[in-house]
Short mmCIF file of C-alpha atoms in Angstrom, two decimals:
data_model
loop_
_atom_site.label_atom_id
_atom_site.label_comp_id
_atom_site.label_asym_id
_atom_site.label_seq_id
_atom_site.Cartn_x
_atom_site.Cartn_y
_atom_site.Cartn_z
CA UNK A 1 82.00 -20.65 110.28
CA UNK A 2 84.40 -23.39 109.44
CA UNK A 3 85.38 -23.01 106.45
CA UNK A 4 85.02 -19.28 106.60
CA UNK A 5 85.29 -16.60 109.51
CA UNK A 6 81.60 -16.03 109.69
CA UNK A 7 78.60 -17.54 109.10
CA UNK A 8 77.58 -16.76 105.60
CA UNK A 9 73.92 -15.92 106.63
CA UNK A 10 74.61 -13.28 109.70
CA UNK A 11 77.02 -11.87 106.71
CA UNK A 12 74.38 -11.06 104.63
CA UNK A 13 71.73 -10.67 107.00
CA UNK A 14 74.03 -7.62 108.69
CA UNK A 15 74.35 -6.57 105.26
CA UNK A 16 71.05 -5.53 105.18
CA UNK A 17 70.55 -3.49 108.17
CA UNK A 18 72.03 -3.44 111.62
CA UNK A 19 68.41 -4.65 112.99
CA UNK A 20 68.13 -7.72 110.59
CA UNK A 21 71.55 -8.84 110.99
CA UNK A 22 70.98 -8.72 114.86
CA UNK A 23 67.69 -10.97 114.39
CA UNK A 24 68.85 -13.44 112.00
CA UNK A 25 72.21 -13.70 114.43
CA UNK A 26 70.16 -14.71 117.90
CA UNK A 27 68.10 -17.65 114.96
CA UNK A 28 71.60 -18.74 114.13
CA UNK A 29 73.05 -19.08 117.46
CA UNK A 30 69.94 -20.89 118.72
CA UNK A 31 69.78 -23.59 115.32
CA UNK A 32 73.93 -23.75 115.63
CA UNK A 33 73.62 -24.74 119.15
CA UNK A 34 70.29 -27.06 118.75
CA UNK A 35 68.15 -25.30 120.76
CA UNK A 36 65.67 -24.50 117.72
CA UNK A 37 65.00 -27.26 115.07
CA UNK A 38 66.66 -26.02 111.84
CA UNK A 39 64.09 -26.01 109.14
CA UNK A 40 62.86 -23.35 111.96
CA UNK A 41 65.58 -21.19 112.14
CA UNK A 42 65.97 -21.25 108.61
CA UNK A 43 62.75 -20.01 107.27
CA UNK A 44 62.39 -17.33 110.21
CA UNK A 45 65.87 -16.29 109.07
CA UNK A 46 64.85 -15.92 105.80
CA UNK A 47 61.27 -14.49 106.45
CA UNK A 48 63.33 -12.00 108.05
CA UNK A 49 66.27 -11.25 105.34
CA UNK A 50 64.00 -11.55 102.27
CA UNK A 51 67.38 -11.25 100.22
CA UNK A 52 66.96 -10.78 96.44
CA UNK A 53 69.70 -11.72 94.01
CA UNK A 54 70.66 -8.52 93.91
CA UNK A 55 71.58 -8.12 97.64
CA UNK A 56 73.49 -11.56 97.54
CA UNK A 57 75.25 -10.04 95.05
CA UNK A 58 76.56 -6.60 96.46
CA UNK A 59 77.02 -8.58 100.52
CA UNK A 60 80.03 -10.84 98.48
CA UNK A 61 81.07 -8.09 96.35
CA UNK A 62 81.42 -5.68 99.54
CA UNK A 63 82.38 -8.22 102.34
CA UNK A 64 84.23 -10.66 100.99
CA UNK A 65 84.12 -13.79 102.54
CA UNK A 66 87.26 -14.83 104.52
CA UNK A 67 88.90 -18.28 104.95
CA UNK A 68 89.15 -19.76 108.49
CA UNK A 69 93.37 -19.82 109.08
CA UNK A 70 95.31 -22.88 107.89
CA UNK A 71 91.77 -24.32 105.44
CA UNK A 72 93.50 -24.08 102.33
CA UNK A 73 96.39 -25.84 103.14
CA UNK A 74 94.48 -28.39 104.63
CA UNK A 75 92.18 -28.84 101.95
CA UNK A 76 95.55 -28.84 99.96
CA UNK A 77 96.88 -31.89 102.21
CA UNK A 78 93.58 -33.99 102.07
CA UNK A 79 93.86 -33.55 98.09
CA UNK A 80 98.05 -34.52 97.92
CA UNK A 81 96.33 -37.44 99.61
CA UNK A 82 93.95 -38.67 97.11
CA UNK A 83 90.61 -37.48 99.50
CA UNK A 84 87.60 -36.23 98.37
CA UNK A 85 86.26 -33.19 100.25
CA UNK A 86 82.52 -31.62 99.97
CA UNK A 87 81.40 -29.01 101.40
CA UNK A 88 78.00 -29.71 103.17
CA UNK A 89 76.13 -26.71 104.54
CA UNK A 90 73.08 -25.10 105.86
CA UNK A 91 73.97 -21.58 104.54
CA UNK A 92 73.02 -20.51 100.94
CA UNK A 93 74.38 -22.49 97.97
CA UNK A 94 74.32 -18.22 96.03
CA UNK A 95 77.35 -17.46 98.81
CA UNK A 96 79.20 -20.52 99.09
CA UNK A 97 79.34 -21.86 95.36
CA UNK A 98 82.08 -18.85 94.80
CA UNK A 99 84.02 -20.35 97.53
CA UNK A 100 84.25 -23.61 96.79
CA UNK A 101 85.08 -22.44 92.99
CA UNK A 102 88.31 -20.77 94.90
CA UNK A 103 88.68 -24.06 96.83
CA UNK A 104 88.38 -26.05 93.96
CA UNK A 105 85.35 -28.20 94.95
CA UNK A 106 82.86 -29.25 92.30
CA UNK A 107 79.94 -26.65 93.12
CA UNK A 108 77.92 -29.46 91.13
CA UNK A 109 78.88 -32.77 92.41
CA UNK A 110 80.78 -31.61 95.64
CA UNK A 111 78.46 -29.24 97.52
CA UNK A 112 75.62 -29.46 99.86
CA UNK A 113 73.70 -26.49 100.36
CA UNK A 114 70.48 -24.48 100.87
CA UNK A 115 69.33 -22.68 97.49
CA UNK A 116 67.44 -19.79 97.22
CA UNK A 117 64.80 -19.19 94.92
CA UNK A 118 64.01 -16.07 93.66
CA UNK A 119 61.10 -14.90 91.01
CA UNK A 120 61.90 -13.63 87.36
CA UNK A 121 63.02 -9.81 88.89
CA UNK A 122 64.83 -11.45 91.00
CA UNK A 123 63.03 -11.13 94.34
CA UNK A 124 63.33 -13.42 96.94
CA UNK A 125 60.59 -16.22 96.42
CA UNK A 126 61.10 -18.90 98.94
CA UNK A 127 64.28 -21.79 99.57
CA UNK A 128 63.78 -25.31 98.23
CA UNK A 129 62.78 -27.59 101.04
CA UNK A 130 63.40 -30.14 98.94
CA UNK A 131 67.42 -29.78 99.80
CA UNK A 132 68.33 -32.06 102.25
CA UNK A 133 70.39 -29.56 104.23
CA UNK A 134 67.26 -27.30 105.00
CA UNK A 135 65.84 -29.58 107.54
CA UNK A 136 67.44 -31.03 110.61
CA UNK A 137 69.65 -34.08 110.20
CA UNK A 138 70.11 -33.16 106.50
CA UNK A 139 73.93 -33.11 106.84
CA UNK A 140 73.65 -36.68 108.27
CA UNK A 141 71.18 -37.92 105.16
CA UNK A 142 73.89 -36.45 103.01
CA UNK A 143 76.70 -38.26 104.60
CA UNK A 144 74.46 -41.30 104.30
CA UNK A 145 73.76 -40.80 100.66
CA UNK A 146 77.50 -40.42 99.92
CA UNK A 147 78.34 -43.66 102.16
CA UNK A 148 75.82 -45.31 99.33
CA UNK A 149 76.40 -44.27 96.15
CA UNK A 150 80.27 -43.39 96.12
CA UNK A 151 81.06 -46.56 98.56
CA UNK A 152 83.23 -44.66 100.61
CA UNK A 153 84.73 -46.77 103.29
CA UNK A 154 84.73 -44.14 105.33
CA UNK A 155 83.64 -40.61 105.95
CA UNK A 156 84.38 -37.55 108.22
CA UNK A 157 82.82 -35.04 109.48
CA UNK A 158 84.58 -31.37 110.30
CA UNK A 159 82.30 -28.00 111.62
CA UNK A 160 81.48 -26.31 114.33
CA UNK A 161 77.98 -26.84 115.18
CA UNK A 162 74.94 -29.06 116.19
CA UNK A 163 74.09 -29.93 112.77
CA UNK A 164 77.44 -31.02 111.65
CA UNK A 165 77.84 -33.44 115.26
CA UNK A 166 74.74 -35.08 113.92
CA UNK A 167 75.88 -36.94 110.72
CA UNK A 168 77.61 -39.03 112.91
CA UNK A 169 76.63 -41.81 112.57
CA UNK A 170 76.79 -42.17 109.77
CA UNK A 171 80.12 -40.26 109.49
CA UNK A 172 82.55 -42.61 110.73
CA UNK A 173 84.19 -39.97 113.00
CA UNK A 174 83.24 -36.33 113.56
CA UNK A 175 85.73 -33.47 114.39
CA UNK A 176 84.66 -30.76 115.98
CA UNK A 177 86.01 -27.26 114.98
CA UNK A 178 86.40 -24.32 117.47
CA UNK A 179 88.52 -22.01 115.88
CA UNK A 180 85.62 -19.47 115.52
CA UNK A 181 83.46 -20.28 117.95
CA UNK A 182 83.36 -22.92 121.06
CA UNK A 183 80.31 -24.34 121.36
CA UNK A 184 80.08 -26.58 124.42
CA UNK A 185 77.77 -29.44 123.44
CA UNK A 186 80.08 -29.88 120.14
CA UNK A 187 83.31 -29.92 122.18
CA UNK A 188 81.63 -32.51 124.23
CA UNK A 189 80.08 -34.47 121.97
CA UNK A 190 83.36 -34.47 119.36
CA UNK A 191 85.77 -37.28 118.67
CA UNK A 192 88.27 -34.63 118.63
CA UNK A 193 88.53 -31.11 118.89
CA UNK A 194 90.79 -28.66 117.47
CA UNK A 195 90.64 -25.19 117.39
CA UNK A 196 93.36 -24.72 114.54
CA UNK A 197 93.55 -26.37 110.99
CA UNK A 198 97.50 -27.01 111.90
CA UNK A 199 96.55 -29.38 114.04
CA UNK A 200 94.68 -31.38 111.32
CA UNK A 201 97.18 -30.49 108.54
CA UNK A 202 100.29 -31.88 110.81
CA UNK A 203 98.06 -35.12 110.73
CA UNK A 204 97.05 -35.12 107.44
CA UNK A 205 101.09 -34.79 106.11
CA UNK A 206 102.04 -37.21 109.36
CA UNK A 207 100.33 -40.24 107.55
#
């Protein structure tokens, strides 16, 4: 719920039924606020939802996901500026590839995500643990990895939850987003806080 209005996995949960999506949403809050390690929340999520292809595929054909207000400009500025932005997430890499193909970030090379896997009819199967976002700190070994290989000098960090406050360090800063939702340990704990992309994109074009 940063770059979009929602969180990608209550989306689809809700798409289900009105009983899963109200489940899965309590797991969320808890692992968002980092009062239930995230590997945890994950798979019980997912125990729950069971999504096949299939439903993955009718939830973004019949809710469409929506941007937060003001993130395509200022994914726009960032670019005008020569930065590189990833998207690094602990939602499903099946619902946000499509929006970082609108964004224009490499789904390949660019994105950081929890996959799915499903069996040959296209069942759900189980997620690969093996992705670093599906455990807690994974955002932070990602920023880590990308400190090493590309040589960045330095690295930020922008979302709205527990997860995202913890790759820093090694994010050189992290800003909190509460444009969606205020959560109080991220406000606290955030180099700065904004609650509208303006204020980032006035930056951004400032320098």
């Amino acid at each position: 719920s940063t770059v979009i209005t929602e969180e990608g996995i209550d989306v689809l949960a809700a798409s289900l039924s009105p009983d899963v999506g109200k489940k899965v949403a309590e797991f969320t809050a808890n692992a968002m606020g980092g009062s239930m390690p995230f590997h945890v929340a994950l798979a019980n999520r997912l125990d729950i939802m069971k999504p096949s292809r299939k439903d993955i595929d009718d939830c973004l054909k019949n809710h469409p996901l929506k941007f937060s207000p003001g993130l395509e400009e200022f994914i726009n500025a960032l670019r005008n500026q020569g930065t590189v932005v990833y998207l690094v997430s602990g939602g499903f890499r099946q619902m946000i590839d499509p929006v970082a193909e609108i964004l224009g970030v490499d789904t390949k090379t660019q994105v950081y995500a929890n996959n799915i896997l499903f069996d040959q009819a296209g069942e759900y199967k189980n997620f690969d643990e093996k992705e670093p976002t599906s455990r807690a700190g994974g955002k932070a070994r990602v920023v880590g990895m990308l400190k090493e290989t590309m040589k960045y000098k330095s690295i930020v960090m922008i979302g709205d939850g527990a997860t995202d406050m913890e790759a820093r360090p090694p994010a050189d800063a992290f800003i909190g987003y509460g444009g969606i939702a205020v959560r109080a340990a991220v406000k606290e704990g955030a180099d700065w806080f904004v609650t509208d992309f303006n204020d980032l994109i006035n930056v951004v074009k400032s320098e």
